[in-house]
Short mmCIF file of C-alpha atoms in Angstrom, two decimals:
data_model
loop_
_atom_site.label_atom_id
_atom_site.label_comp_id
_atom_site.label_asym_id
_atom_site.label_seq_id
_atom_site.Cartn_x
_atom_site.Cartn_y
_atom_site.Cartn_z
CA GLY A 1169 175.72 28.78 68.93
CA GLN A 1170 177.69 31.43 70.74
CA ASN A 1171 178.11 34.80 69.11
CA ILE A 1172 179.71 38.15 69.88
CA ASP A 1173 178.96 41.07 67.56
CA GLN A 1174 180.79 44.38 67.41
CA PRO A 1175 181.35 46.86 64.56
CA THR A 1176 184.33 46.12 62.36
CA GLU A 1177 185.66 49.66 62.23
CA MET A 1178 184.92 53.11 63.66
CA THR A 1179 186.44 56.53 63.08
CA ALA A 1180 186.53 59.38 65.60
CA THR A 1181 188.25 62.72 66.09
CA GLU A 1182 190.97 63.48 68.62
CA GLY A 1183 189.45 64.98 71.78
CA ALA A 1184 185.99 63.59 71.08
CA ILE A 1185 183.99 60.74 72.66
CA VAL A 1186 183.32 57.37 71.03
CA GLN A 1187 181.09 54.45 72.05
CA ILE A 1188 181.89 50.94 70.88
CA ASN A 1189 178.97 48.53 71.16
CA CYS A 1190 179.02 44.78 71.75
CA THR A 1191 176.08 42.38 71.70
CA TYR A 1192 176.35 38.78 72.72
CA GLN A 1193 174.56 35.44 72.77
CA THR A 1194 176.39 32.85 74.84
CA SER A 1195 175.83 29.67 76.80
CA GLY A 1196 175.72 31.21 80.24
CA PHE A 1197 177.33 34.42 81.43
CA ASN A 1198 180.12 34.91 83.95
CA GLY A 1199 181.25 38.38 83.01
CA LEU A 1200 182.22 40.56 80.07
CA PHE A 1201 185.72 41.83 79.35
CA TRP A 1202 187.08 44.60 77.15
CA TYR A 1203 190.64 44.46 75.84
CA GLN A 1204 192.71 46.89 73.79
CA GLN A 1205 195.03 45.59 71.09
CA HIS A 1206 197.44 47.83 69.20
CA ALA A 1207 198.47 46.58 65.76
CA GLY A 1208 201.07 43.85 66.01
CA GLU A 1209 200.86 43.68 69.79
CA ALA A 1210 199.20 41.58 72.47
CA PRO A 1211 195.73 42.32 73.85
CA THR A 1212 195.76 44.20 77.17
CA PHE A 1213 192.96 44.14 79.73
CA LEU A 1214 190.78 47.27 80.03
CA SER A 1215 187.66 46.43 82.01
CA TYR A 1216 185.42 43.75 83.48
CA ASN A 1217 181.64 43.89 84.05
CA VAL A 1218 179.63 41.16 85.73
CA LEU A 1219 176.74 43.21 87.13
CA ASP A 1220 174.49 45.61 85.23
CA GLY A 1221 175.60 49.19 85.14
CA LEU A 1222 178.50 51.45 84.38
CA GLU A 1223 182.11 50.92 85.48
CA GLU A 1224 184.33 53.97 85.13
CA LYS A 1225 188.10 53.87 84.96
CA GLY A 1226 189.70 57.16 84.00
CA ARG A 1227 188.90 58.08 80.39
CA PHE A 1228 187.38 54.65 79.77
CA SER A 1229 183.97 53.42 80.97
CA SER A 1230 182.19 50.15 80.30
CA PHE A 1231 178.47 49.45 80.55
CA LEU A 1232 176.59 46.16 80.80
CA SER A 1233 172.95 45.14 80.42
CA ARG A 1234 172.63 41.40 80.94
CA SER A 1235 168.93 41.33 80.06
CA LYS A 1236 169.69 42.86 76.67
CA GLY A 1237 172.94 40.95 76.06
CA TYR A 1238 174.61 44.29 75.47
CA SER A 1239 177.69 46.19 76.50
CA TYR A 1240 179.51 49.29 75.37
CA LEU A 1241 182.93 50.77 75.89
CA LEU A 1242 183.02 54.55 76.13
CA LEU A 1243 186.26 56.38 75.44
CA LYS A 1244 186.43 60.07 76.36
CA GLU A 1245 188.93 62.79 75.42
CA LEU A 1246 190.29 60.64 72.63
CA GLN A 1247 194.02 60.66 72.05
CA MET A 1248 195.94 59.48 69.00
CA LYS A 1249 197.37 56.63 71.08
CA ASP A 1250 193.82 55.26 71.46
CA SER A 1251 193.98 54.12 67.84
CA ALA A 1252 193.75 50.36 68.29
CA SER A 1253 191.38 47.43 68.09
CA TYR A 1254 188.98 46.93 70.98
CA LEU A 1255 187.99 43.37 71.74
CA CYS A 1256 184.81 42.35 73.56
CA ALA A 1257 184.85 38.93 75.25
CA VAL A 1258 182.22 37.08 77.27
CA MET A 1259 182.96 34.37 79.81
CA ASP A 1260 180.53 31.52 79.28
CA SER A 1261 179.15 28.91 81.67
CA ASN A 1262 182.40 26.88 81.36
CA TYR A 1263 184.46 29.95 82.29
CA GLN A 1264 185.88 30.12 78.78
CA LEU A 1265 186.17 33.45 76.98
CA ILE A 1266 184.24 33.86 73.75
CA TRP A 1267 185.78 36.69 71.72
CA GLY A 1268 184.36 39.14 69.25
CA ALA A 1269 186.36 39.89 66.11
CA GLY A 1270 187.24 43.33 67.46
CA THR A 1271 186.50 46.92 66.48
CA LYS A 1272 189.30 48.83 64.81
CA LEU A 1273 189.19 52.44 66.06
CA ILE A 1274 190.81 55.08 63.88
CA ILE A 1275 191.49 58.45 65.50
CA LYS A 1276 191.87 61.45 63.20
CA PRO A 1277 193.51 64.74 64.23
CA ILE B 107 209.71 42.27 84.76
CA ALA B 108 206.94 39.79 85.50
CA GLY B 109 204.96 38.54 82.58
CA ILE B 110 204.59 35.96 79.86
CA THR B 111 207.35 35.07 77.44
CA GLN B 112 206.65 33.38 74.12
CA ALA B 113 209.21 31.91 71.72
CA PRO B 114 209.90 32.09 68.90
CA THR B 115 208.63 35.56 67.94
CA SER B 116 208.05 34.36 64.39
CA GLN B 117 208.70 31.26 62.36
CA ILE B 118 208.34 30.03 58.79
CA LEU B 119 207.78 26.30 58.66
CA ALA B 120 207.42 23.71 55.92
CA ALA B 121 204.18 21.74 55.89
CA GLY B 122 204.49 18.38 57.59
CA ARG B 123 207.12 19.53 60.07
CA ARG B 124 206.70 19.32 63.83
CA MET B 125 206.86 22.57 65.79
CA THR B 126 206.65 23.50 69.47
CA LEU B 127 205.73 27.01 70.56
CA ARG B 128 207.02 27.86 74.00
CA CYS B 129 205.25 29.83 76.70
CA THR B 130 206.57 30.67 80.16
CA GLN B 131 205.01 32.85 82.85
CA ASP B 132 206.52 34.05 86.11
CA MET B 133 203.37 35.35 87.78
CA ARG B 134 202.54 32.00 89.41
CA HIS B 135 199.18 32.03 87.65
CA ASN B 136 197.19 28.81 87.88
CA ALA B 137 195.44 28.99 84.52
CA MET B 138 197.08 29.18 81.08
CA TYR B 139 195.65 29.34 77.56
CA TRP B 140 196.62 29.10 73.93
CA TYR B 141 194.73 31.12 71.30
CA ARG B 142 195.08 31.68 67.61
CA GLN B 143 194.15 35.00 66.03
CA ASP B 144 193.23 35.19 62.35
CA LEU B 145 192.24 38.28 60.37
CA GLY B 146 188.53 39.03 60.69
CA LEU B 147 187.99 36.46 63.41
CA GLY B 148 188.03 36.71 67.17
CA LEU B 149 190.63 34.98 69.27
CA ARG B 150 189.90 31.27 69.26
CA LEU B 151 190.86 29.04 72.17
CA ILE B 152 192.97 26.02 71.21
CA HIS B 153 193.76 24.43 74.57
CA TYR B 154 193.76 25.52 78.18
CA SER B 155 195.01 24.41 81.56
CA ASN B 156 193.28 25.38 84.80
CA THR B 157 196.16 24.15 86.93
CA ALA B 158 199.46 22.30 86.60
CA GLY B 159 198.93 18.69 85.56
CA THR B 160 195.58 19.28 83.83
CA THR B 161 194.68 20.37 80.30
CA GLY B 162 191.48 20.79 78.32
CA LYS B 163 190.35 21.28 74.73
CA GLY B 164 189.11 24.61 73.49
CA GLU B 165 187.18 25.56 70.39
CA VAL B 166 189.81 24.53 67.79
CA PRO B 167 192.06 21.79 69.27
CA ASP B 168 192.56 19.56 66.21
CA GLY B 169 196.17 19.32 65.09
CA TYR B 170 197.51 20.75 68.36
CA SER B 171 198.62 19.28 71.68
CA VAL B 172 199.72 20.79 74.98
CA SER B 173 201.27 19.76 78.26
CA ARG B 174 201.42 21.40 81.69
CA ALA B 175 204.17 19.70 83.67
CA ASN B 176 204.60 22.66 86.02
CA THR B 177 202.99 26.01 86.85
CA ASP B 178 205.24 28.16 84.67
CA ASP B 179 205.40 26.38 81.30
CA PHE B 180 202.69 25.59 78.76
CA PRO B 181 204.12 24.51 75.38
CA LEU B 182 201.94 24.09 72.30
CA THR B 183 202.93 21.45 69.72
CA LEU B 184 201.88 21.13 66.11
CA ALA B 185 202.54 17.48 65.31
CA SER B 186 202.45 17.87 61.52
CA ALA B 187 201.95 21.47 60.41
CA VAL B 188 199.45 22.34 57.66
CA PRO B 189 199.02 25.67 55.84
CA SER B 190 195.67 26.35 57.61
CA GLN B 191 197.64 26.62 60.85
CA THR B 192 199.25 29.81 59.60
CA SER B 193 198.24 32.32 62.25
CA VAL B 194 199.33 34.46 65.17
CA TYR B 195 199.44 32.39 68.35
CA PHE B 196 198.97 33.99 71.74
CA CYS B 197 199.64 32.42 75.10
CA ALA B 198 197.80 33.87 78.10
CA SER B 199 197.54 33.26 81.81
CA SER B 200 195.25 34.21 84.67
CA ASP B 201 195.24 33.75 88.42
CA SER B 202 192.08 31.68 88.11
CA SER B 203 189.65 30.89 85.30
CA ASN B 204 187.35 33.86 86.07
CA GLN B 205 190.08 36.52 86.30
CA PRO B 206 191.43 38.78 83.53
CA GLN B 207 193.89 37.08 81.24
CA HIS B 208 197.38 38.46 80.58
CA PHE B 209 198.86 37.84 77.14
CA GLY B 210 202.30 37.17 75.75
CA ASP B 211 203.55 39.05 72.71
CA GLY B 212 202.55 36.29 70.31
CA THR B 213 204.22 34.00 67.79
CA ARG B 214 203.67 34.66 64.10
CA LEU B 215 203.70 31.30 62.37
CA SER B 216 203.64 30.77 58.61
CA ILE B 217 203.24 27.25 57.20
CA LEU B 218 204.29 26.86 53.57
#
């Protein structure tokens, strides 16, 4: 079966750095997406990785290792507004997104 | 403002009733999707449409139907609602099937 694993919840301090991991087992691979979802709101697109390596976009970076079935989202200089759930999703061989349950990130002052 | 509009925002429905959730996008995206999101689970794909006039089944299609008569609209119908269909429903669209998806604000549906 297809499976996406990510931690249920993480806590970090304002101004610090946090890494949210995602491991996956899917039928084929056509890219990995990270989304941010604030409570009660819609998911919003953060990043896309299809090749191995690090993609940097401002305070957020995303890393992919296809051989290990592994990705992480790195958030730097954390702000209170970064408190949200972070969703990892893999596009399978049918170009359908398989979603993890999300990691709830709590930022403390 | 371009985007995806879902209606209603929330609804309480008696079991056995028929309900249609509406979704309209003005970005001229080819692909559209319906997901449900339940606590502790990832988003699960119900139905999708890669282009107007075509639809496909996702991971959890039973009890739901869709149509795609034109590019902009992608309604989701529950023919006879059951309590297990209580969920938050998100509609999404993308320019093509391998592009990032953009989401509507969701419909919170409670079946009693």
